[in-house]
């Protein structure tokens, strides 16, 4: 949960809001019972490491790599979440706690107005867009956001462009968007999966 979401939940429902951190391969990584931007690690359920630590915006951050201690796999398997987490100046970091989770930086695009575009936003707009077989938002190094579309055979691209821009403008009317038509969209080499949002 981001701080804004937590405040909305607390205002609407009252009481304490617990932010839980987990992934498919290890649902019980850590939790935060207050708005203090740190997660306590479930040390009996997983082992936590932070790799590739570097400063981003003056704050040291690393990629959480976890070993699930509950699955009873031998040998133990380490999972890189590819998230970015804040490295705390604390002897308990990262074995017992880590700072706030910033998410997957390469899966979050920054809009011209300062907002964020994530997988969930993209999916919400185009999951039922039947005029194309695949769609993908990419952001170039100069900040330009491009929607790449792989259209179905026989579909008029001019009409598809108009429909796609109408969906975009309904949610982001002040944000510029370029559209490109492509014949193929490669899978992500790191994950072996297709990503619908990516920083170039």
JSON list of C-alpha atoms in Angstrom, two decimals:
[
{"chain": "A", "resi": 1, "resn": "UNK", "atom": "CA", "xyz": [0.00, 0.00, 0.00]},
{"chain": "A", "resi": 2, "resn": "UNK", "atom": "CA", "xyz": [1.18, 3.49, -0.79]},
{"chain": "A", "resi": 3, "resn": "UNK", "atom": "CA", "xyz": [0.76, 6.16, 1.95]},
{"chain": "A", "resi": 4, "resn": "UNK", "atom": "CA", "xyz": [-2.13, 7.82, 0.07]},
{"chain": "A", "resi": 5, "resn": "UNK", "atom": "CA", "xyz": [-4.03, 4.53, -0.14]},
{"chain": "A", "resi": 6, "resn": "UNK", "atom": "CA", "xyz": [-3.43, 3.77, 3.51]},
{"chain": "A", "resi": 7, "resn": "UNK", "atom": "CA", "xyz": [-4.75, 7.17, 4.56]},
{"chain": "A", "resi": 8, "resn": "UNK", "atom": "CA", "xyz": [-7.90, 6.67, 2.47]},
{"chain": "A", "resi": 9, "resn": "UNK", "atom": "CA", "xyz": [-8.53, 3.24, 4.01]},
{"chain": "A", "resi": 10, "resn": "UNK", "atom": "CA", "xyz": [-7.97, 4.59, 7.53]},
{"chain": "A", "resi": 11, "resn": "UNK", "atom": "CA", "xyz": [-10.32, 7.54, 6.89]},
{"chain": "A", "resi": 12, "resn": "UNK", "atom": "CA", "xyz": [-13.08, 5.35, 5.44]},
{"chain": "A", "resi": 13, "resn": "UNK", "atom": "CA", "xyz": [-12.87, 2.31, 7.71]},
{"chain": "A", "resi": 14, "resn": "UNK", "atom": "CA", "xyz": [-11.02, 3.51, 10.80]},
{"chain": "A", "resi": 15, "resn": "UNK", "atom": "CA", "xyz": [-8.59, 1.49, 12.87]},
{"chain": "A", "resi": 16, "resn": "UNK", "atom": "CA", "xyz": [-5.06, 0.46, 11.98]},
{"chain": "A", "resi": 17, "resn": "UNK", "atom": "CA", "xyz": [-4.19, -0.45, 8.41]},
{"chain": "A", "resi": 18, "resn": "UNK", "atom": "CA", "xyz": [-1.54, -3.13, 7.89]},
{"chain": "A", "resi": 19, "resn": "UNK", "atom": "CA", "xyz": [0.39, -3.08, 4.63]},
{"chain": "A", "resi": 20, "resn": "UNK", "atom": "CA", "xyz": [1.44, -6.61, 3.71]},
{"chain": "A", "resi": 21, "resn": "UNK", "atom": "CA", "xyz": [4.31, -7.36, 1.32]},
{"chain": "A", "resi": 22, "resn": "UNK", "atom": "CA", "xyz": [4.53, -10.62, -0.59]},
{"chain": "A", "resi": 23, "resn": "UNK", "atom": "CA", "xyz": [4.92, -12.15, -4.03]},
{"chain": "A", "resi": 24, "resn": "UNK", "atom": "CA", "xyz": [3.50, -15.27, -5.70]},
{"chain": "A", "resi": 25, "resn": "UNK", "atom": "CA", "xyz": [6.63, -17.29, -4.84]},
{"chain": "A", "resi": 26, "resn": "UNK", "atom": "CA", "xyz": [6.60, -16.16, -1.20]},
{"chain": "A", "resi": 27, "resn": "UNK", "atom": "CA", "xyz": [3.34, -14.57, 0.03]},
{"chain": "A", "resi": 28, "resn": "UNK", "atom": "CA", "xyz": [4.73, -13.78, 3.50]},
{"chain": "A", "resi": 29, "resn": "UNK", "atom": "CA", "xyz": [7.69, -11.45, 3.18]},
{"chain": "A", "resi": 30, "resn": "UNK", "atom": "CA", "xyz": [6.92, -8.57, 5.52]},
{"chain": "A", "resi": 31, "resn": "UNK", "atom": "CA", "xyz": [4.39, -6.09, 6.90]},
{"chain": "A", "resi": 32, "resn": "UNK", "atom": "CA", "xyz": [4.02, -2.52, 8.10]},
{"chain": "A", "resi": 33, "resn": "UNK", "atom": "CA", "xyz": [1.44, -1.84, 10.83]},
{"chain": "A", "resi": 34, "resn": "UNK", "atom": "CA", "xyz": [1.83, 1.94, 10.73]},
{"chain": "A", "resi": 35, "resn": "UNK", "atom": "CA", "xyz": [2.69, 4.70, 8.31]},
{"chain": "A", "resi": 36, "resn": "UNK", "atom": "CA", "xyz": [6.43, 4.61, 9.01]},
{"chain": "A", "resi": 37, "resn": "UNK", "atom": "CA", "xyz": [7.78, 3.50, 5.62]},
{"chain": "A", "resi": 38, "resn": "UNK", "atom": "CA", "xyz": [9.43, 0.31, 6.85]},
{"chain": "A", "resi": 39, "resn": "UNK", "atom": "CA", "xyz": [8.50, -3.35, 6.62]},
{"chain": "A", "resi": 40, "resn": "UNK", "atom": "CA", "xyz": [9.20, -5.93, 9.31]},
{"chain": "A", "resi": 41, "resn": "UNK", "atom": "CA", "xyz": [10.34, -9.21, 7.73]},
{"chain": "A", "resi": 42, "resn": "UNK", "atom": "CA", "xyz": [8.73, -12.54, 8.65]},
{"chain": "A", "resi": 43, "resn": "UNK", "atom": "CA", "xyz": [12.10, -14.09, 9.56]},
{"chain": "A", "resi": 44, "resn": "UNK", "atom": "CA", "xyz": [10.55, -17.51, 10.25]},
{"chain": "A", "resi": 45, "resn": "UNK", "atom": "CA", "xyz": [9.06, -17.57, 6.73]},
{"chain": "A", "resi": 46, "resn": "UNK", "atom": "CA", "xyz": [11.79, -16.11, 4.55]},
{"chain": "A", "resi": 47, "resn": "UNK", "atom": "CA", "xyz": [15.34, -14.84, 4.42]},
{"chain": "A", "resi": 48, "resn": "UNK", "atom": "CA", "xyz": [15.80, -11.35, 2.98]},
{"chain": "A", "resi": 49, "resn": "UNK", "atom": "CA", "xyz": [18.74, -9.85, 1.08]},
{"chain": "A", "resi": 50, "resn": "UNK", "atom": "CA", "xyz": [19.11, -6.56, -0.78]},
{"chain": "A", "resi": 51, "resn": "UNK", "atom": "CA", "xyz": [21.25, -6.68, -3.92]},
{"chain": "A", "resi": 52, "resn": "UNK", "atom": "CA", "xyz": [22.46, -4.07, -6.42]},
{"chain": "A", "resi": 53, "resn": "UNK", "atom": "CA", "xyz": [22.33, -1.29, -3.85]},
{"chain": "A", "resi": 54, "resn": "UNK", "atom": "CA", "xyz": [22.63, 2.16, -5.42]},
{"chain": "A", "resi": 55, "resn": "UNK", "atom": "CA", "xyz": [21.50, 5.70, -4.66]},
{"chain": "A", "resi": 56, "resn": "UNK", "atom": "CA", "xyz": [18.35, 6.89, -6.41]},
{"chain": "A", "resi": 57, "resn": "UNK", "atom": "CA", "xyz": [17.31, 10.49, -5.73]},
{"chain": "A", "resi": 58, "resn": "UNK", "atom": "CA", "xyz": [19.83, 10.53, -2.87]},
{"chain": "A", "resi": 59, "resn": "UNK", "atom": "CA", "xyz": [18.31, 7.46, -1.17]},
{"chain": "A", "resi": 60, "resn": "UNK", "atom": "CA", "xyz": [20.10, 4.07, -1.08]},
{"chain": "A", "resi": 61, "resn": "UNK", "atom": "CA", "xyz": [17.88, 1.40, -2.62]},
{"chain": "A", "resi": 62, "resn": "UNK", "atom": "CA", "xyz": [18.33, -2.25, -3.47]},
{"chain": "A", "resi": 63, "resn": "UNK", "atom": "CA", "xyz": [16.50, -5.18, -5.04]},
{"chain": "A", "resi": 64, "resn": "UNK", "atom": "CA", "xyz": [14.88, -7.51, -2.47]},
{"chain": "A", "resi": 65, "resn": "UNK", "atom": "CA", "xyz": [15.94, -11.12, -3.00]},
{"chain": "A", "resi": 66, "resn": "UNK", "atom": "CA", "xyz": [14.11, -13.59, -0.80]},
{"chain": "A", "resi": 67, "resn": "UNK", "atom": "CA", "xyz": [14.52, -17.25, 0.09]},
{"chain": "A", "resi": 68, "resn": "UNK", "atom": "CA", "xyz": [11.24, -18.94, 0.94]},
{"chain": "A", "resi": 69, "resn": "UNK", "atom": "CA", "xyz": [11.77, -21.02, 4.09]},
{"chain": "A", "resi": 70, "resn": "UNK", "atom": "CA", "xyz": [8.24, -22.45, 4.09]},
{"chain": "A", "resi": 71, "resn": "UNK", "atom": "CA", "xyz": [8.19, -24.32, 0.77]},
{"chain": "A", "resi": 72, "resn": "UNK", "atom": "CA", "xyz": [10.54, -27.09, 1.90]},
{"chain": "A", "resi": 73, "resn": "UNK", "atom": "CA", "xyz": [12.45, -27.05, -1.35]},
{"chain": "A", "resi": 74, "resn": "UNK", "atom": "CA", "xyz": [15.95, -28.46, -1.45]},
{"chain": "A", "resi": 75, "resn": "UNK", "atom": "CA", "xyz": [18.14, -26.73, -2.32]},
{"chain": "A", "resi": 76, "resn": "UNK", "atom": "CA", "xyz": [16.56, -23.46, -1.23]},
{"chain": "A", "resi": 77, "resn": "UNK", "atom": "CA", "xyz": [15.48, -21.21, -4.09]},
{"chain": "A", "resi": 78, "resn": "UNK", "atom": "CA", "xyz": [16.20, -17.48, -4.11]},
{"chain": "A", "resi": 79, "resn": "UNK", "atom": "CA", "xyz": [13.69, -15.18, -5.79]},
{"chain": "A", "resi": 80, "resn": "UNK", "atom": "CA", "xyz": [14.59, -11.72, -7.07]},
{"chain": "A", "resi": 81, "resn": "UNK", "atom": "CA", "xyz": [11.42, -9.60, -6.76]},
{"chain": "A", "resi": 82, "resn": "UNK", "atom": "CA", "xyz": [12.89, -6.97, -9.14]},
{"chain": "A", "resi": 83, "resn": "UNK", "atom": "CA", "xyz": [11.30, -4.40, -6.82]},
{"chain": "A", "resi": 84, "resn": "UNK", "atom": "CA", "xyz": [13.23, -1.47, -5.42]},
{"chain": "A", "resi": 85, "resn": "UNK", "atom": "CA", "xyz": [13.32, -1.11, -1.63]},
{"chain": "A", "resi": 86, "resn": "UNK", "atom": "CA", "xyz": [14.90, 1.56, 0.57]},
{"chain": "A", "resi": 87, "resn": "UNK", "atom": "CA", "xyz": [18.03, 0.46, 2.47]},
{"chain": "A", "resi": 88, "resn": "UNK", "atom": "CA", "xyz": [17.74, 1.61, 6.10]},
{"chain": "A", "resi": 89, "resn": "UNK", "atom": "CA", "xyz": [20.65, 2.78, 8.23]},
{"chain": "A", "resi": 90, "resn": "UNK", "atom": "CA", "xyz": [19.85, 0.08, 10.78]},
{"chain": "A", "resi": 91, "resn": "UNK", "atom": "CA", "xyz": [21.70, -3.08, 11.83]},
{"chain": "A", "resi": 92, "resn": "UNK", "atom": "CA", "xyz": [18.44, -5.04, 11.40]},
{"chain": "A", "resi": 93, "resn": "UNK", "atom": "CA", "xyz": [18.27, -4.11, 7.71]},
{"chain": "A", "resi": 94, "resn": "UNK", "atom": "CA", "xyz": [17.76, -6.16, 5.60]},
{"chain": "A", "resi": 95, "resn": "UNK", "atom": "CA", "xyz": [17.51, -9.35, 7.65]},
{"chain": "A", "resi": 96, "resn": "UNK", "atom": "CA", "xyz": [14.69, -8.17, 9.94]},
{"chain": "A", "resi": 97, "resn": "UNK", "atom": "CA", "xyz": [13.36, -5.03, 8.26]},
{"chain": "A", "resi": 98, "resn": "UNK", "atom": "CA", "xyz": [13.60, -2.97, 5.09]},
{"chain": "A", "resi": 99, "resn": "UNK", "atom": "CA", "xyz": [12.49, 0.49, 4.10]},
{"chain": "A", "resi": 100, "resn": "UNK", "atom": "CA", "xyz": [9.55, 1.39, 1.92]},
{"chain": "A", "resi": 101, "resn": "UNK", "atom": "CA", "xyz": [8.93, -0.58, -1.27]},
{"chain": "A", "resi": 102, "resn": "UNK", "atom": "CA", "xyz": [9.14, 1.59, -4.38]},
{"chain": "A", "resi": 103, "resn": "UNK", "atom": "CA", "xyz": [7.96, -1.15, -6.74]},
{"chain": "A", "resi": 104, "resn": "UNK", "atom": "CA", "xyz": [9.49, -2.24, -10.01]},
{"chain": "A", "resi": 105, "resn": "UNK", "atom": "CA", "xyz": [11.05, 0.88, -11.46]},
{"chain": "A", "resi": 106, "resn": "UNK", "atom": "CA", "xyz": [11.23, -0.52, -14.99]},
{"chain": "A", "resi": 107, "resn": "UNK", "atom": "CA", "xyz": [7.48, -1.32, -14.82]},
{"chain": "A", "resi": 108, "resn": "UNK", "atom": "CA", "xyz": [6.45, 2.23, -13.91]},
{"chain": "A", "resi": 109, "resn": "UNK", "atom": "CA", "xyz": [6.35, 5.03, -16.45]},
{"chain": "A", "resi": 110, "resn": "UNK", "atom": "CA", "xyz": [6.44, 8.69, -15.42]},
{"chain": "A", "resi": 111, "resn": "UNK", "atom": "CA", "xyz": [3.86, 10.91, -17.08]},
{"chain": "A", "resi": 112, "resn": "UNK", "atom": "CA", "xyz": [4.67, 14.45, -18.17]},
{"chain": "A", "resi": 113, "resn": "UNK", "atom": "CA", "xyz": [2.46, 15.85, -15.41]},
{"chain": "A", "resi": 114, "resn": "UNK", "atom": "CA", "xyz": [4.30, 13.84, -12.74]},
{"chain": "A", "resi": 115, "resn": "UNK", "atom": "CA", "xyz": [1.81, 10.98, -12.43]},
{"chain": "A", "resi": 116, "resn": "UNK", "atom": "CA", "xyz": [2.63, 7.29, -12.83]},
{"chain": "A", "resi": 117, "resn": "UNK", "atom": "CA", "xyz": [1.50, 4.72, -15.39]},
{"chain": "A", "resi": 118, "resn": "UNK", "atom": "CA", "xyz": [1.67, 1.10, -14.21]},
{"chain": "A", "resi": 119, "resn": "UNK", "atom": "CA", "xyz": [0.63, -2.32, -15.50]},
{"chain": "A", "resi": 120, "resn": "UNK", "atom": "CA", "xyz": [-2.76, -2.03, -13.77]},
{"chain": "A", "resi": 121, "resn": "UNK", "atom": "CA", "xyz": [-3.55, 1.31, -15.41]},
{"chain": "A", "resi": 122, "resn": "UNK", "atom": "CA", "xyz": [-2.58, -0.03, -18.83]},
{"chain": "A", "resi": 123, "resn": "UNK", "atom": "CA", "xyz": [-4.57, -3.25, -18.34]},
{"chain": "A", "resi": 124, "resn": "UNK", "atom": "CA", "xyz": [-7.64, -1.33, -17.17]},
{"chain": "A", "resi": 125, "resn": "UNK", "atom": "CA", "xyz": [-7.64, 0.74, -20.34]},
{"chain": "A", "resi": 126, "resn": "UNK", "atom": "CA", "xyz": [-6.83, -1.92, -22.94]},
{"chain": "A", "resi": 127, "resn": "UNK", "atom": "CA", "xyz": [-7.70, -5.40, -21.59]},
{"chain": "A", "resi": 128, "resn": "UNK", "atom": "CA", "xyz": [-10.84, -5.49, -23.76]},
{"chain": "A", "resi": 129, "resn": "UNK", "atom": "CA", "xyz": [-9.41, -3.62, -26.76]},
{"chain": "A", "resi": 130, "resn": "UNK", "atom": "CA", "xyz": [-10.35, -6.21, -29.40]},
{"chain": "A", "resi": 131, "resn": "UNK", "atom": "CA", "xyz": [-8.97, -4.27, -32.38]},
{"chain": "A", "resi": 132, "resn": "UNK", "atom": "CA", "xyz": [-5.42, -5.34, -31.53]},
{"chain": "A", "resi": 133, "resn": "UNK", "atom": "CA", "xyz": [-3.78, -8.63, -30.57]},
{"chain": "A", "resi": 134, "resn": "UNK", "atom": "CA", "xyz": [-1.17, -7.02, -28.31]},
{"chain": "A", "resi": 135, "resn": "UNK", "atom": "CA", "xyz": [-0.50, -3.62, -26.81]},
{"chain": "A", "resi": 136, "resn": "UNK", "atom": "CA", "xyz": [2.49, -2.22, -24.99]},
{"chain": "A", "resi": 137, "resn": "UNK", "atom": "CA", "xyz": [3.35, 1.15, -23.43]},
{"chain": "A", "resi": 138, "resn": "UNK", "atom": "CA", "xyz": [7.02, 2.13, -23.61]},
{"chain": "A", "resi": 139, "resn": "UNK", "atom": "CA", "xyz": [8.85, 5.22, -22.38]},
{"chain": "A", "resi": 140, "resn": "UNK", "atom": "CA", "xyz": [11.94, 6.47, -24.17]},
{"chain": "A", "resi": 141, "resn": "UNK", "atom": "CA", "xyz": [14.89, 8.01, -22.34]},
{"chain": "A", "resi": 142, "resn": "UNK", "atom": "CA", "xyz": [13.67, 11.52, -23.18]},
{"chain": "A", "resi": 143, "resn": "UNK", "atom": "CA", "xyz": [10.37, 10.81, -21.38]},
{"chain": "A", "resi": 144, "resn": "UNK", "atom": "CA", "xyz": [8.14, 10.26, -24.43]},
{"chain": "A", "resi": 145, "resn": "UNK", "atom": "CA", "xyz": [5.40, 7.66, -23.93]},
{"chain": "A", "resi": 146, "resn": "UNK", "atom": "CA", "xyz": [4.49, 5.50, -26.91]},
{"chain": "A", "resi": 147, "resn": "UNK", "atom": "CA", "xyz": [1.67, 2.97, -27.24]},
{"chain": "A", "resi": 148, "resn": "UNK", "atom": "CA", "xyz": [2.68, 0.12, -29.54]},
{"chain": "A", "resi": 149, "resn": "UNK", "atom": "CA", "xyz": [-0.14, -1.84, -31.12]},
{"chain": "A", "resi": 150, "resn": "UNK", "atom": "CA", "xyz": [-0.13, -5.13, -33.00]},
{"chain": "A", "resi": 151, "resn": "UNK", "atom": "CA", "xyz": [-3.43, -4.97, -34.91]},
{"chain": "A", "resi": 152, "resn": "UNK", "atom": "CA", "xyz": [-5.50, -7.78, -36.33]},
{"chain": "A", "resi": 153, "resn": "UNK", "atom": "CA", "xyz": [-5.38, -8.39, -40.07]},
{"chain": "A", "resi": 154, "resn": "UNK", "atom": "CA", "xyz": [-7.91, -6.38, -42.03]},
{"chain": "A", "resi": 155, "resn": "UNK", "atom": "CA", "xyz": [-8.43, -3.78, -39.29]},
{"chain": "A", "resi": 156, "resn": "UNK", "atom": "CA", "xyz": [-8.02, -0.16, -40.41]},
{"chain": "A", "resi": 157, "resn": "UNK", "atom": "CA", "xyz": [-5.11, 1.37, -38.47]},
{"chain": "A", "resi": 158, "resn": "UNK", "atom": "CA", "xyz": [-6.51, 4.90, -38.65]},
{"chain": "A", "resi": 159, "resn": "UNK", "atom": "CA", "xyz": [-9.67, 3.75, -36.89]},
{"chain": "A", "resi": 160, "resn": "UNK", "atom": "CA", "xyz": [-7.65, 1.80, -34.30]},
{"chain": "A", "resi": 161, "resn": "UNK", "atom": "CA", "xyz": [-5.55, 4.90, -33.59]},
{"chain": "A", "resi": 162, "resn": "UNK", "atom": "CA", "xyz": [-8.68, 6.97, -32.97]},
{"chain": "A", "resi": 163, "resn": "UNK", "atom": "CA", "xyz": [-10.18, 4.35, -30.65]},
{"chain": "A", "resi": 164, "resn": "UNK", "atom": "CA", "xyz": [-6.92, 3.95, -28.70]},
{"chain": "A", "resi": 165, "resn": "UNK", "atom": "CA", "xyz": [-6.49, 7.71, -28.27]},
{"chain": "A", "resi": 166, "resn": "UNK", "atom": "CA", "xyz": [-10.11, 8.00, -27.10]},
{"chain": "A", "resi": 167, "resn": "UNK", "atom": "CA", "xyz": [-9.44, 5.46, -24.33]},
{"chain": "A", "resi": 168, "resn": "UNK", "atom": "CA", "xyz": [-6.22, 7.22, -23.35]},
{"chain": "A", "resi": 169, "resn": "UNK", "atom": "CA", "xyz": [-7.79, 10.70, -23.33]},
{"chain": "A", "resi": 170, "resn": "UNK", "atom": "CA", "xyz": [-10.67, 9.52, -21.20]},
{"chain": "A", "resi": 171, "resn": "UNK", "atom": "CA", "xyz": [-8.22, 8.81, -18.38]},
{"chain": "A", "resi": 172, "resn": "UNK", "atom": "CA", "xyz": [-5.27, 11.10, -19.21]},
{"chain": "A", "resi": 173, "resn": "UNK", "atom": "CA", "xyz": [-6.67, 14.02, -21.25]},
{"chain": "A", "resi": 174, "resn": "UNK", "atom": "CA", "xyz": [-3.69, 16.31, -20.58]},
{"chain": "A", "resi": 175, "resn": "UNK", "atom": "CA", "xyz": [-0.96, 13.73, -21.21]},
{"chain": "A", "resi": 176, "resn": "UNK", "atom": "CA", "xyz": [0.64, 13.34, -24.67]},
{"chain": "A", "resi": 177, "resn": "UNK", "atom": "CA", "xyz": [0.74, 9.90, -26.28]},
{"chain": "A", "resi": 178, "resn": "UNK", "atom": "CA", "xyz": [2.27, 8.68, -29.53]},
{"chain": "A", "resi": 179, "resn": "UNK", "atom": "CA", "xyz": [1.03, 5.50, -31.24]},
{"chain": "A", "resi": 180, "resn": "UNK", "atom": "CA", "xyz": [3.13, 3.08, -33.27]},
{"chain": "A", "resi": 181, "resn": "UNK", "atom": "CA", "xyz": [1.96, 0.00, -35.16]},
{"chain": "A", "resi": 182, "resn": "UNK", "atom": "CA", "xyz": [4.26, -3.04, -35.00]},
{"chain": "A", "resi": 183, "resn": "UNK", "atom": "CA", "xyz": [4.10, -6.58, -36.34]},
{"chain": "A", "resi": 184, "resn": "UNK", "atom": "CA", "xyz": [5.73, -8.33, -33.38]},
{"chain": "A", "resi": 185, "resn": "UNK", "atom": "CA", "xyz": [6.40, -7.67, -29.70]},
{"chain": "A", "resi": 186, "resn": "UNK", "atom": "CA", "xyz": [9.27, -9.63, -28.14]},
{"chain": "A", "resi": 187, "resn": "UNK", "atom": "CA", "xyz": [9.13, -11.15, -24.68]},
{"chain": "A", "resi": 188, "resn": "UNK", "atom": "CA", "xyz": [11.20, -9.69, -21.83]},
{"chain": "A", "resi": 189, "resn": "UNK", "atom": "CA", "xyz": [14.59, -11.45, -21.78]},
{"chain": "A", "resi": 190, "resn": "UNK", "atom": "CA", "xyz": [14.96, -11.12, -17.98]},
{"chain": "A", "resi": 191, "resn": "UNK", "atom": "CA", "xyz": [11.64, -12.74, -17.07]},
{"chain": "A", "resi": 192, "resn": "UNK", "atom": "CA", "xyz": [10.78, -14.73, -20.21]},
{"chain": "A", "resi": 193, "resn": "UNK", "atom": "CA", "xyz": [7.33, -13.11, -20.14]},
{"chain": "A", "resi": 194, "resn": "UNK", "atom": "CA", "xyz": [5.57, -10.48, -22.20]},
{"chain": "A", "resi": 195, "resn": "UNK", "atom": "CA", "xyz": [5.38, -7.06, -20.52]},
{"chain": "A", "resi": 196, "resn": "UNK", "atom": "CA", "xyz": [2.74, -4.51, -21.46]},
{"chain": "A", "resi": 197, "resn": "UNK", "atom": "CA", "xyz": [4.72, -1.62, -19.96]},
{"chain": "A", "resi": 198, "resn": "UNK", "atom": "CA", "xyz": [8.47, -0.94, -20.11]},
{"chain": "A", "resi": 199, "resn": "UNK", "atom": "CA", "xyz": [11.15, 1.73, -19.84]},
{"chain": "A", "resi": 200, "resn": "UNK", "atom": "CA", "xyz": [13.56, 1.69, -22.74]}
]
